[in-house]
XYZ file of C-alpha atoms in Angstrom:
667
model
C 0.126 0.485 -0.141
C 1.060 3.778 -0.262
C 3.403 4.354 2.627
C 1.821 7.003 4.210
C 0.266 8.214 8.059
C -2.909 7.990 7.062
C -3.192 4.932 4.940
C -4.943 1.816 5.584
C -5.934 -1.066 3.675
C -9.467 -0.825 4.566
C -11.680 1.551 6.573
C -12.192 1.127 10.490
C -13.261 -1.129 11.658
C -13.021 -3.736 9.195
C -9.357 -3.473 8.086
C -7.197 -1.256 10.632
C -3.920 -2.275 8.579
C -2.163 0.483 9.894
C 1.233 1.903 8.087
C 3.449 4.087 9.733
C 5.199 7.109 8.169
C 8.444 6.729 5.881
C 11.473 8.328 5.728
C 11.171 12.040 4.052
C 13.143 10.524 1.362
C 10.888 7.807 0.752
C 8.182 9.760 0.274
C 9.916 12.006 -2.267
C 10.678 8.955 -4.231
C 7.334 8.169 -4.289
C 5.626 11.363 -5.393
C 8.189 11.669 -7.915
C 7.285 8.245 -9.130
C 3.586 8.233 -9.384
C 3.981 11.831 -11.710
C 6.064 9.554 -14.228
C 3.070 6.737 -14.130
C 0.432 8.509 -15.000
C -1.259 6.844 -18.286
C -2.922 8.734 -20.960
C -5.880 6.680 -20.190
C -5.999 8.160 -16.980
C -6.262 11.391 -18.845
C -8.741 10.460 -20.983
C -11.037 9.126 -18.214
C -10.925 12.827 -16.827
C -12.361 13.909 -20.080
C -15.229 11.468 -20.220
C -16.251 10.360 -16.476
C -17.257 13.855 -15.696
C -19.705 13.722 -18.839
C -21.622 10.426 -17.549
C -21.614 11.269 -14.253
C -23.253 14.390 -14.874
C -25.014 13.056 -17.862
C -23.990 15.490 -19.653
C -23.512 13.263 -23.010
C -27.129 12.732 -23.036
C -28.587 16.501 -21.860
C -29.792 16.792 -25.565
C -31.967 14.457 -25.306
C -33.639 14.948 -21.431
C -36.495 16.744 -22.414
C -38.535 18.348 -25.882
C -36.212 21.725 -25.259
C -33.056 20.889 -26.307
C -31.546 23.918 -24.756
C -32.706 22.796 -21.513
C -30.063 21.073 -19.264
C -30.921 18.223 -16.796
C -30.797 19.275 -13.172
C -31.968 16.100 -11.295
C -30.072 12.568 -11.950
C -31.976 9.577 -12.377
C -30.601 6.201 -10.833
C -31.093 2.756 -11.505
C -29.314 -1.238 -12.118
C -27.231 0.150 -15.046
C -26.877 -3.862 -15.820
C -30.756 -4.148 -16.136
C -33.781 -5.862 -15.019
C -34.952 -9.382 -15.391
C -38.118 -9.469 -17.223
C -40.699 -10.117 -14.591
C -38.728 -8.723 -11.147
C -39.974 -5.767 -9.282
C -37.978 -2.866 -11.242
C -37.662 0.483 -8.891
C -35.493 3.412 -10.434
C -35.001 6.868 -8.041
C -35.239 10.155 -9.222
C -32.909 12.700 -7.385
C -33.947 16.136 -7.768
C -32.924 19.595 -6.498
C -36.210 20.647 -5.503
C -40.001 19.182 -5.208
C -40.642 16.976 -8.289
C -44.320 16.419 -7.506
C -45.927 16.545 -11.265
C -42.639 15.623 -13.312
C -43.833 13.415 -16.081
C -41.525 9.803 -16.230
C -41.338 8.304 -19.701
C -39.720 5.248 -20.873
C -37.938 5.448 -24.041
C -36.776 2.711 -26.486
C -33.782 2.878 -28.885
C -35.978 4.527 -31.815
C -37.213 7.627 -29.558
C -40.726 6.118 -29.118
C -42.476 6.215 -25.459
C -43.324 2.894 -24.419
C -44.564 3.504 -20.853
C -45.523 6.351 -18.708
C -44.978 5.134 -14.931
C -45.972 7.393 -12.047
C -43.490 8.964 -9.761
C -43.311 7.696 -6.342
C -43.889 9.478 -2.898
C -40.969 11.458 -1.540
C -38.324 9.466 0.146
C -37.004 13.015 1.954
C -33.481 14.411 0.819
C -30.353 12.590 -0.117
C -28.113 15.566 0.669
C -28.289 19.616 1.109
C -28.573 19.758 -2.626
C -30.699 16.878 -3.826
C -33.407 17.184 -1.580
C -35.739 15.224 -3.258
C -35.726 11.002 -3.434
C -38.673 9.556 -5.472
C -38.850 5.941 -6.634
C -39.801 5.024 -10.168
C -42.083 1.883 -10.632
C -40.863 0.388 -13.557
C -42.403 -3.213 -13.068
C -44.478 -3.228 -15.752
C -41.747 -3.056 -18.382
C -41.248 -6.629 -19.109
C -40.520 -6.222 -23.014
C -37.233 -7.289 -23.558
C -34.945 -4.383 -24.825
C -32.416 -1.634 -24.290
C -34.478 1.842 -22.681
C -33.720 5.378 -21.366
C -35.907 6.895 -19.054
C -36.615 10.871 -19.187
C -38.046 13.189 -16.591
C -39.870 16.464 -17.550
C -41.639 19.028 -15.659
C -40.074 20.869 -12.439
C -37.086 18.885 -12.763
C -35.526 17.268 -15.709
C -33.239 13.999 -16.141
C -32.225 11.454 -18.251
C -31.238 7.711 -17.136
C -28.198 5.807 -18.541
C -29.516 2.833 -21.039
C -30.506 0.133 -19.285
C -31.564 -3.695 -20.349
C -35.044 -5.934 -19.851
C -33.479 -9.192 -20.176
C -33.595 -13.008 -18.872
C -31.981 -13.023 -15.682
C -29.080 -15.614 -16.801
C -28.386 -13.310 -19.709
C -27.970 -10.352 -17.442
C -26.048 -12.139 -14.426
C -24.532 -14.989 -15.395
C -21.600 -13.049 -17.119
C -21.195 -11.094 -14.453
C -20.443 -14.292 -12.509
C -18.357 -15.064 -15.229
C -16.041 -11.851 -14.821
C -15.702 -12.575 -10.807
C -12.576 -15.313 -12.173
C -10.844 -12.548 -13.743
C -10.095 -10.727 -10.668
C -9.057 -14.021 -9.182
C -6.618 -14.909 -11.994
C -5.045 -11.433 -11.705
C -4.569 -11.775 -8.159
C -2.914 -15.323 -8.094
C 0.360 -15.389 -6.270
C 3.315 -18.069 -6.944
C 4.253 -19.498 -10.204
C 0.985 -20.455 -11.503
C -0.034 -17.360 -13.527
C -2.793 -17.072 -16.146
C -1.724 -15.366 -19.404
C -3.755 -12.348 -19.817
C -4.143 -8.120 -20.142
C -1.788 -7.955 -16.733
C 1.070 -10.165 -18.302
C 1.405 -11.142 -14.643
C 4.651 -12.798 -13.748
C 5.437 -15.388 -10.873
C 6.188 -14.268 -7.798
C 6.979 -14.834 -4.046
C 8.722 -18.218 -5.211
C 10.673 -17.665 -1.490
C 7.018 -19.141 0.382
C 8.170 -22.241 -1.082
C 10.505 -22.468 1.956
C 8.874 -20.217 4.344
C 9.913 -19.553 8.090
C 7.103 -19.611 10.448
C 6.832 -17.182 13.347
C 5.448 -16.876 16.674
C 1.904 -14.388 16.401
C 3.149 -11.413 16.737
C 2.366 -8.570 19.505
C 0.359 -5.400 18.718
C -0.753 -2.594 20.767
C -4.568 -1.377 20.792
C -4.132 0.545 17.317
C -2.622 -2.915 15.279
C 1.090 -1.530 15.634
C 4.040 -4.099 16.102
C 5.636 -3.478 19.434
C 8.383 -6.440 19.225
C 10.664 -8.337 16.517
C 9.432 -11.534 14.941
C 10.409 -14.683 16.623
C 11.376 -17.610 14.923
C 9.220 -20.666 15.486
C 9.709 -23.022 12.893
C 10.118 -24.201 9.138
C 10.544 -24.304 6.207
C 6.797 -24.684 5.012
C 5.802 -24.701 1.513
C 2.816 -21.999 1.326
C 3.847 -20.480 -2.077
C 0.530 -20.260 -4.598
C -2.617 -18.666 -3.620
C -4.317 -15.172 -3.741
C -3.710 -11.990 -2.552
C -6.105 -11.209 -0.575
C -6.663 -7.692 -1.653
C -4.559 -4.771 -3.294
C -1.514 -5.904 -1.237
C 0.329 -9.460 -1.582
C -1.034 -10.636 1.777
C -2.758 -14.164 2.218
C -5.340 -14.960 4.604
C -6.069 -18.680 5.320
C -9.782 -16.756 6.933
C -10.565 -14.877 3.364
C -9.483 -17.446 1.141
C -11.880 -20.337 2.746
C -14.507 -18.016 2.353
C -13.802 -17.374 -0.806
C -13.447 -20.722 -1.359
C -16.887 -21.621 -0.038
C -18.787 -19.239 -2.106
C -17.180 -20.398 -5.382
C -17.327 -24.216 -4.395
C -20.995 -23.304 -3.823
C -21.491 -22.082 -7.021
C -19.677 -24.548 -9.226
C -21.669 -27.699 -7.258
C -24.985 -26.238 -8.024
C -24.906 -24.171 -11.227
C -21.150 -24.327 -12.559
C -19.482 -21.502 -14.353
C -16.841 -22.166 -16.543
C -13.028 -21.640 -16.113
C -14.266 -21.631 -12.078
C -13.245 -24.859 -11.421
C -9.555 -24.136 -12.686
C -9.632 -21.093 -10.253
C -11.072 -23.189 -7.781
C -8.281 -25.950 -8.081
C -5.825 -23.191 -7.128
C -7.094 -21.676 -4.305
C -7.719 -25.169 -2.965
C -3.923 -26.236 -3.683
C -2.961 -23.360 -1.657
C -4.884 -24.085 1.277
C -3.928 -27.667 1.571
C -0.544 -26.249 2.048
C -1.520 -24.146 5.036
C -2.752 -26.899 6.853
C -0.243 -30.068 8.313
C -2.236 -33.015 9.178
C 1.208 -34.667 10.473
C 1.977 -31.734 13.081
C -2.220 -30.728 13.192
C -0.640 -27.348 12.577
C -3.354 -24.466 10.725
C -1.215 -21.763 9.308
C -3.491 -18.645 8.737
C -1.014 -15.696 7.046
C 1.836 -15.543 4.713
C 3.117 -11.950 5.092
C 2.983 -9.165 7.268
C 1.050 -6.243 6.685
C 2.833 -2.735 8.546
C 6.212 -3.111 9.545
C 8.173 -2.656 12.816
C 9.477 0.906 13.616
C 11.525 0.949 16.500
C 14.206 2.725 18.093
C 16.545 -1.151 18.408
C 15.235 -2.973 15.234
C 12.757 -1.989 12.321
C 11.677 -3.648 9.218
C 9.112 -3.236 6.380
C 5.997 -4.757 5.865
C 3.722 -5.751 3.075
C 1.894 -2.032 3.501
C 4.890 0.079 3.035
C 5.775 -0.127 -0.288
C 3.747 0.074 -3.801
C 5.471 -2.032 -5.872
C 4.218 -5.136 -8.455
C 4.723 -8.492 -6.601
C 7.497 -9.818 -8.478
C 9.923 -7.056 -7.386
C 9.902 -8.596 -4.338
C 11.732 -11.824 -5.853
C 14.800 -9.876 -6.785
C 15.605 -7.836 -3.605
C 18.967 -8.945 -2.519
C 18.372 -9.060 1.124
C 19.595 -10.201 4.318
C 18.533 -11.050 8.173
C 18.275 -7.661 9.468
C 17.694 -5.504 6.352
C 14.488 -3.378 6.367
C 12.897 -5.169 3.159
C 13.718 -8.930 4.401
C 10.285 -9.772 5.216
C 8.956 -8.172 1.746
C 11.124 -11.429 0.067
C 11.215 -14.070 2.875
C 7.354 -13.393 4.318
C 6.967 -14.827 7.810
C 4.023 -17.302 8.138
C 1.809 -17.191 11.316
C 0.094 -20.113 12.980
C -3.349 -20.426 14.328
C -2.394 -22.503 17.139
C 0.468 -24.548 18.472
C 0.664 -27.486 16.995
C -1.895 -30.056 18.109
C -3.685 -27.409 20.425
C -7.173 -26.322 19.787
C -8.225 -23.637 16.614
C -10.035 -20.921 16.737
C -13.736 -22.076 15.970
C -14.240 -19.587 13.334
C -11.249 -20.926 11.529
C -11.781 -24.473 12.264
C -15.321 -24.392 11.113
C -14.702 -22.551 7.817
C -11.863 -24.290 6.679
C -13.770 -27.745 7.160
C -16.541 -26.184 5.170
C -14.152 -25.364 1.748
C -12.551 -28.724 2.118
C -16.053 -30.602 2.870
C -17.484 -28.596 -0.395
C -14.333 -29.311 -2.238
C -14.584 -33.409 -1.496
C -18.152 -32.855 -2.708
C -17.136 -31.134 -6.210
C -14.228 -33.666 -6.538
C -16.127 -36.944 -5.729
C -17.506 -37.633 -9.059
C -14.083 -37.355 -10.958
C -11.381 -37.785 -8.246
C -12.707 -39.780 -5.613
C -9.250 -40.131 -4.240
C -8.586 -36.390 -3.785
C -12.521 -35.841 -2.723
C -11.849 -38.473 0.412
C -8.357 -36.727 1.092
C -10.277 -33.270 1.912
C -12.825 -35.142 3.568
C -10.445 -36.277 6.005
C -8.252 -33.198 6.515
C -11.904 -31.285 6.979
C -13.106 -33.553 9.665
C -9.218 -33.320 11.272
C -9.475 -30.069 11.776
C -13.142 -29.669 12.437
C -12.423 -31.667 15.325
C -10.127 -29.584 17.127
C -12.273 -26.669 16.866
C -12.301 -25.016 20.672
C -15.458 -24.527 21.698
C -15.182 -23.224 25.396
C -12.816 -20.540 26.130
C -12.668 -19.125 23.154
C -11.084 -16.028 23.507
C -10.872 -13.549 20.817
C -10.959 -14.887 17.352
C -7.890 -15.750 15.223
C -8.618 -14.277 11.788
C -5.443 -12.514 10.804
C -2.510 -10.614 12.800
C -3.926 -8.586 13.361
C -6.993 -9.402 14.102
C -8.038 -5.779 13.652
C -7.606 -6.453 10.055
C -10.738 -8.698 10.191
C -12.569 -8.086 14.040
C -15.023 -11.232 13.610
C -16.864 -12.057 17.155
C -18.832 -14.975 15.284
C -18.094 -18.270 15.530
C -21.116 -20.551 15.812
C -21.974 -20.137 12.408
C -18.989 -21.418 10.757
C -19.393 -24.421 13.018
C -22.829 -25.339 11.876
C -21.797 -24.661 8.131
C -18.576 -26.438 8.683
C -20.898 -29.330 10.110
C -23.055 -29.472 7.459
C -20.606 -29.698 4.788
C -18.875 -32.527 6.634
C -22.025 -34.390 6.725
C -22.803 -33.477 2.783
C -19.524 -34.953 1.916
C -19.761 -37.744 4.190
C -23.104 -38.965 2.220
C -21.296 -38.173 -1.452
C -18.338 -40.579 -0.403
C -20.569 -42.639 1.532
C -18.508 -42.849 4.925
C -20.239 -44.121 7.958
C -19.929 -40.937 10.060
C -22.323 -38.923 7.731
C -25.338 -39.411 9.905
C -23.518 -38.474 13.456
C -22.008 -35.495 11.265
C -25.618 -34.327 10.515
C -26.887 -34.317 14.123
C -23.360 -32.441 14.941
C -25.177 -29.898 12.262
C -28.390 -30.024 13.920
C -26.764 -28.912 17.411
C -24.434 -26.307 16.007
C -27.582 -24.899 13.621
C -29.390 -24.823 16.798
C -26.612 -22.905 18.983
C -26.412 -20.500 16.311
C -29.805 -19.466 15.893
C -30.621 -19.326 19.354
C -28.248 -16.479 19.183
C -30.367 -14.106 17.318
C -27.959 -12.500 15.088
C -29.233 -10.583 12.438
C -26.585 -10.455 9.960
C -26.710 -11.590 6.365
C -23.808 -13.338 4.580
C -20.867 -11.850 4.715
C -16.880 -12.774 5.243
C -17.969 -12.099 9.076
C -21.120 -14.192 9.057
C -21.926 -17.620 6.806
C -25.424 -18.138 8.694
C -27.184 -17.774 5.629
C -24.949 -20.870 3.748
C -25.474 -22.609 7.019
C -29.170 -22.226 7.285
C -30.186 -23.010 3.561
C -27.363 -25.957 3.192
C -28.437 -27.508 6.195
C -32.242 -27.388 5.396
C -32.052 -28.802 2.287
C -30.183 -31.854 3.460
C -32.839 -32.439 6.147
C -35.456 -32.107 3.508
C -33.651 -35.286 1.726
C -32.682 -36.727 4.747
C -34.703 -36.651 7.764
C -32.578 -37.661 11.199
C -33.783 -38.663 14.457
C -33.098 -36.576 17.341
C -32.160 -33.549 15.400
C -31.844 -30.194 17.672
C -33.820 -28.049 14.675
C -35.555 -28.791 11.789
C -36.422 -26.878 8.318
C -38.528 -24.539 9.798
C -36.514 -23.372 12.904
C -33.383 -23.191 9.923
C -36.273 -20.827 7.539
C -37.218 -18.768 11.249
C -33.374 -17.507 11.561
C -33.153 -16.870 7.668
C -36.262 -14.599 7.958
C -35.300 -12.702 10.847
C -31.944 -11.979 9.340
C -33.428 -10.902 5.976
C -36.664 -9.091 8.095
C -33.582 -6.989 9.928
C -32.379 -5.891 6.386
C -36.026 -5.110 5.155
C -36.642 -2.862 8.270
C -33.046 -1.270 7.575
C -34.061 -0.589 3.851
C -37.133 1.152 4.156
C -35.416 3.756 6.299
C -33.054 4.691 3.563
C -33.372 7.174 1.003
C -32.218 4.627 -1.896
C -33.502 1.476 -0.345
C -30.622 0.206 0.826
C -30.035 -2.108 3.329
C -26.643 -1.229 4.630
C -27.056 2.251 4.814
C -25.370 4.767 2.789
C -21.929 3.778 2.971
C -19.202 2.193 5.393
C -16.964 -0.743 5.756
C -17.279 -3.620 3.079
C -20.588 -1.631 1.981
C -20.861 -3.440 -1.936
C -20.023 -6.646 -0.219
C -23.078 -5.715 2.224
C -25.297 -5.152 0.239
C -24.544 -8.173 -2.343
C -24.840 -10.320 0.665
C -28.653 -9.634 1.574
C -28.996 -10.454 -2.335
C -27.244 -13.642 -1.904
C -29.372 -14.131 1.481
C -32.400 -13.586 0.111
C -31.830 -15.365 -3.198
C -30.581 -18.347 -1.145
C -33.643 -18.185 0.936
C -36.208 -18.533 -2.355
C -34.139 -20.768 -4.281
C -34.460 -23.242 -0.828
C -37.519 -22.438 0.427
C -39.558 -21.590 -2.743
C -40.745 -18.585 -1.103
C -40.483 -15.536 -3.182
C -41.430 -12.839 -0.321
C -37.783 -11.368 -0.403
C -37.567 -11.168 -4.145
C -38.360 -7.542 -4.665
C -35.791 -6.681 -1.276
C -33.026 -9.231 -3.310
C -33.449 -7.096 -6.545
C -33.217 -3.808 -4.678
C -29.704 -4.441 -2.962
C -28.511 -5.802 -6.191
C -29.265 -2.422 -7.839
C -27.228 0.210 -5.357
C -24.534 -2.184 -6.330
C -25.153 -1.904 -10.041
C -25.746 2.033 -10.037
C -28.906 2.539 -7.883
C -27.256 4.447 -5.109
C -26.597 8.316 -4.455
C -23.577 8.185 -6.811
C -24.946 6.934 -10.058
C -22.118 4.166 -9.875
C -21.797 1.146 -10.311
C -19.287 -0.468 -7.748
C -18.352 -3.854 -9.698
C -15.541 -2.484 -12.339
C -15.949 -3.204 -15.926
C -20.122 -3.344 -15.309
C -22.727 -0.547 -15.992
C -21.982 2.239 -17.805
C -20.446 3.980 -15.332
C -17.966 1.960 -12.876
C -14.668 2.996 -10.740
C -12.063 3.609 -12.996
C -8.793 3.947 -10.567
C -8.737 1.323 -7.830
C -6.542 1.043 -5.125
C -5.047 -2.275 -6.286
C -1.107 -2.403 -6.962
C -1.543 -4.914 -9.999
C -4.221 -2.750 -11.657
C -2.575 0.365 -11.161
C 0.938 -0.949 -12.393
C 0.600 -4.336 -14.175
C -2.049 -3.213 -16.966
C -0.595 -2.251 -20.397
C -1.697 1.482 -21.128
C -3.886 1.699 -23.922
C -5.819 -1.553 -22.965
C -9.218 -1.661 -22.502
C -11.437 -2.376 -19.299
C -9.703 -2.163 -15.813
C -10.072 -5.241 -13.598
C -13.120 -6.130 -14.652
C -15.318 -8.436 -11.872
C -13.834 -7.255 -9.208
C -16.248 -5.786 -6.375
C -14.835 -2.276 -4.832
C -16.032 -1.261 -0.903
C -18.067 1.642 -2.487
C -19.157 4.955 -0.236
C -17.562 4.803 3.192
C -17.500 6.833 5.861
C -16.866 11.171 5.463
C -14.748 10.942 7.730
C -12.600 8.105 6.877
C -12.683 9.330 3.103
C -11.624 13.076 4.129
C -8.470 11.335 6.241
C -7.084 9.428 3.311
C -7.791 12.904 0.888
C -5.493 14.670 3.355
C -2.674 13.014 1.775
C -1.145 14.669 -1.037
C 0.891 12.317 -2.456
C -0.136 12.876 -6.434
C -2.253 9.818 -7.492
C -1.624 7.627 -10.821
C -5.297 7.567 -11.176
C -8.106 10.188 -10.385
C -11.522 9.841 -12.261
C -13.857 12.459 -12.508
C -15.545 14.033 -8.750
C -18.573 13.008 -7.538
C -18.450 15.299 -4.823
C -21.803 16.440 -5.750
C -23.703 13.400 -4.458
C -21.613 12.968 -1.235
C -23.561 13.282 1.756
C -22.304 14.574 5.348
C -22.229 10.830 6.616
C -20.954 9.413 3.379
C -18.531 10.228 0.537
C -17.195 8.358 -2.505
C -14.285 9.472 -4.499
C -12.975 6.981 -7.478
C -9.428 7.877 -6.969
C -6.260 5.133 -6.365
C -5.364 6.091 -3.392
C -8.985 6.211 -1.601
C -8.644 2.241 -0.036
C -11.599 3.381 2.202
C -13.721 3.031 -1.339
C -12.100 1.914 -3.758
C -9.919 -1.356 -2.749
C -11.845 -4.511 -3.872
C -10.745 -7.965 -2.640
C -11.459 -11.772 -2.522
C -14.285 -11.492 -0.204
C -16.020 -9.053 -1.938
C -15.848 -10.105 -4.983
C -16.586 -13.622 -4.040
C -19.965 -12.668 -2.536
C -20.656 -10.996 -6.056
C -20.225 -14.289 -7.563
C -22.546 -15.894 -5.349
C -25.001 -13.304 -5.674
C -24.774 -13.104 -9.005
C -25.059 -16.640 -10.038
C -27.876 -17.196 -7.838
C -29.600 -14.401 -9.519
C -28.908 -15.950 -12.884
C -30.364 -19.252 -12.024
C -33.813 -19.736 -12.145
C -35.689 -20.207 -9.177
């Protein structure tokens, strides 16, 4: 990451990847460097994106009076809507828009529908004081359309499509794979626009260190202490815009990917899954019963007697780490020879969140490979069982996710054990393992414990209850089990409570967003609501949350206050300047698109964004300002420096993959 005092990998509270001040000479070199890497493509974007953002490209067609400039904005799903779903757009107007006329226009300019403008939902910000819904549900004929508003205010939408769900959203699921390919680590790279090279081959003989000590702000307080090795942890995926690798987020990403591949296969996903599973397998030593949690250290140690740089202290391409000529004690030693950390001492109980989700990932891999590679599948089942049975379930203490834990401050673990036990039962059934019935009873126990906790979270990297509930409900429907601790009805109620909480939150939001107006993991939380509602409908054949699922997806794909899709390469307006080292430094100038398929954070806390903007380091990519759409509580800036807005990650993108694949599949 950019090494400045204000940089964090992700915003508080989710990712306290604290970065320490570098020397003045380092900052001066960085400033000169960023001036050199400003590409012609970025300069072109500064011209084109403002036109798209303000609607000026379409202003001549906004009204019957071609001289009248649009003064309001229409927000909708820029990918489009499935023919039969509820379709709600929104008008953001600078004054009372009552009496405005809405028209749906086809490509020939013909009016095909005249929807009614809904009642005001209140203000968006101090300038756009009237937000009103536009119900387009009566528009079902496939085609490409625009919305036009005339009267007290004037606006025109970007084009949008009416098509089948599969036609619209299956490509988005496929696009997600591109992001994972671009973020592969190790020798196994995929040819493409990013021209990736092998990187971090020293991970094949990595040294294990004791878990570091941190202060309350997540800063290291002591040097690393060697504990073992060497271990081979080469491969896997970078977690986000940096080059760290985490068992916690990789397992979550694989759970989402494997669920998709098992139930609704996506071309090319199997190869990417194998790359991830092979690395996860390296992070487990069955002989010593040791689970490794992390490769690399985020921020370095700055102290009077000893200091070193961590991953976040340099902005670079990953292969440059392999070219460093360093010895122990050199400041960049841990950028080439990256430390590995353990979840617990060998053979000791494991943090239950990690044990549950890692077991679930291996058990899902066993299910998908059972028919074609039964030997490999049985090995994965054995690994899943061994890890799951090491889960600590009393005196749990602080959960282990990453070093420091504030990178991913998870506090939920019964959901992970419920999912792990369920996937173990499914894998055992598939492979005719005699433990299948006992694993299923165990799954009902943890599912009841989890449901009794009364949580209301939708699917996210922090909570997998939605998957645990639906997977077990489907299993119980096919295999009734005596002495089950919970039945399908109880699982359904648990999901309904989570979705009802989202529906209530969305009802109080001017754009109908369950995750509010911005914050940590914003786009991923919206997509998590979509995935949770889709899972509910797929399993229980109950469409009561279908409109809610669509509305939450719409927010991510353009129906937010800023009018931008939060998935790169998707829609008419999307992030041009991601906070991602590979996207910034490896892409060939003049090539099309960006890191297609990547889900970025999206709008975030105004204070957090403002803090990052105080960094005066020149940006190598800064797109058009969307400041006029900012609120007092939430900002969005399309600038590669602003990790709080424009950093993508494997867990964000995996949630998107699952949500889009579920949406594309017919119920």
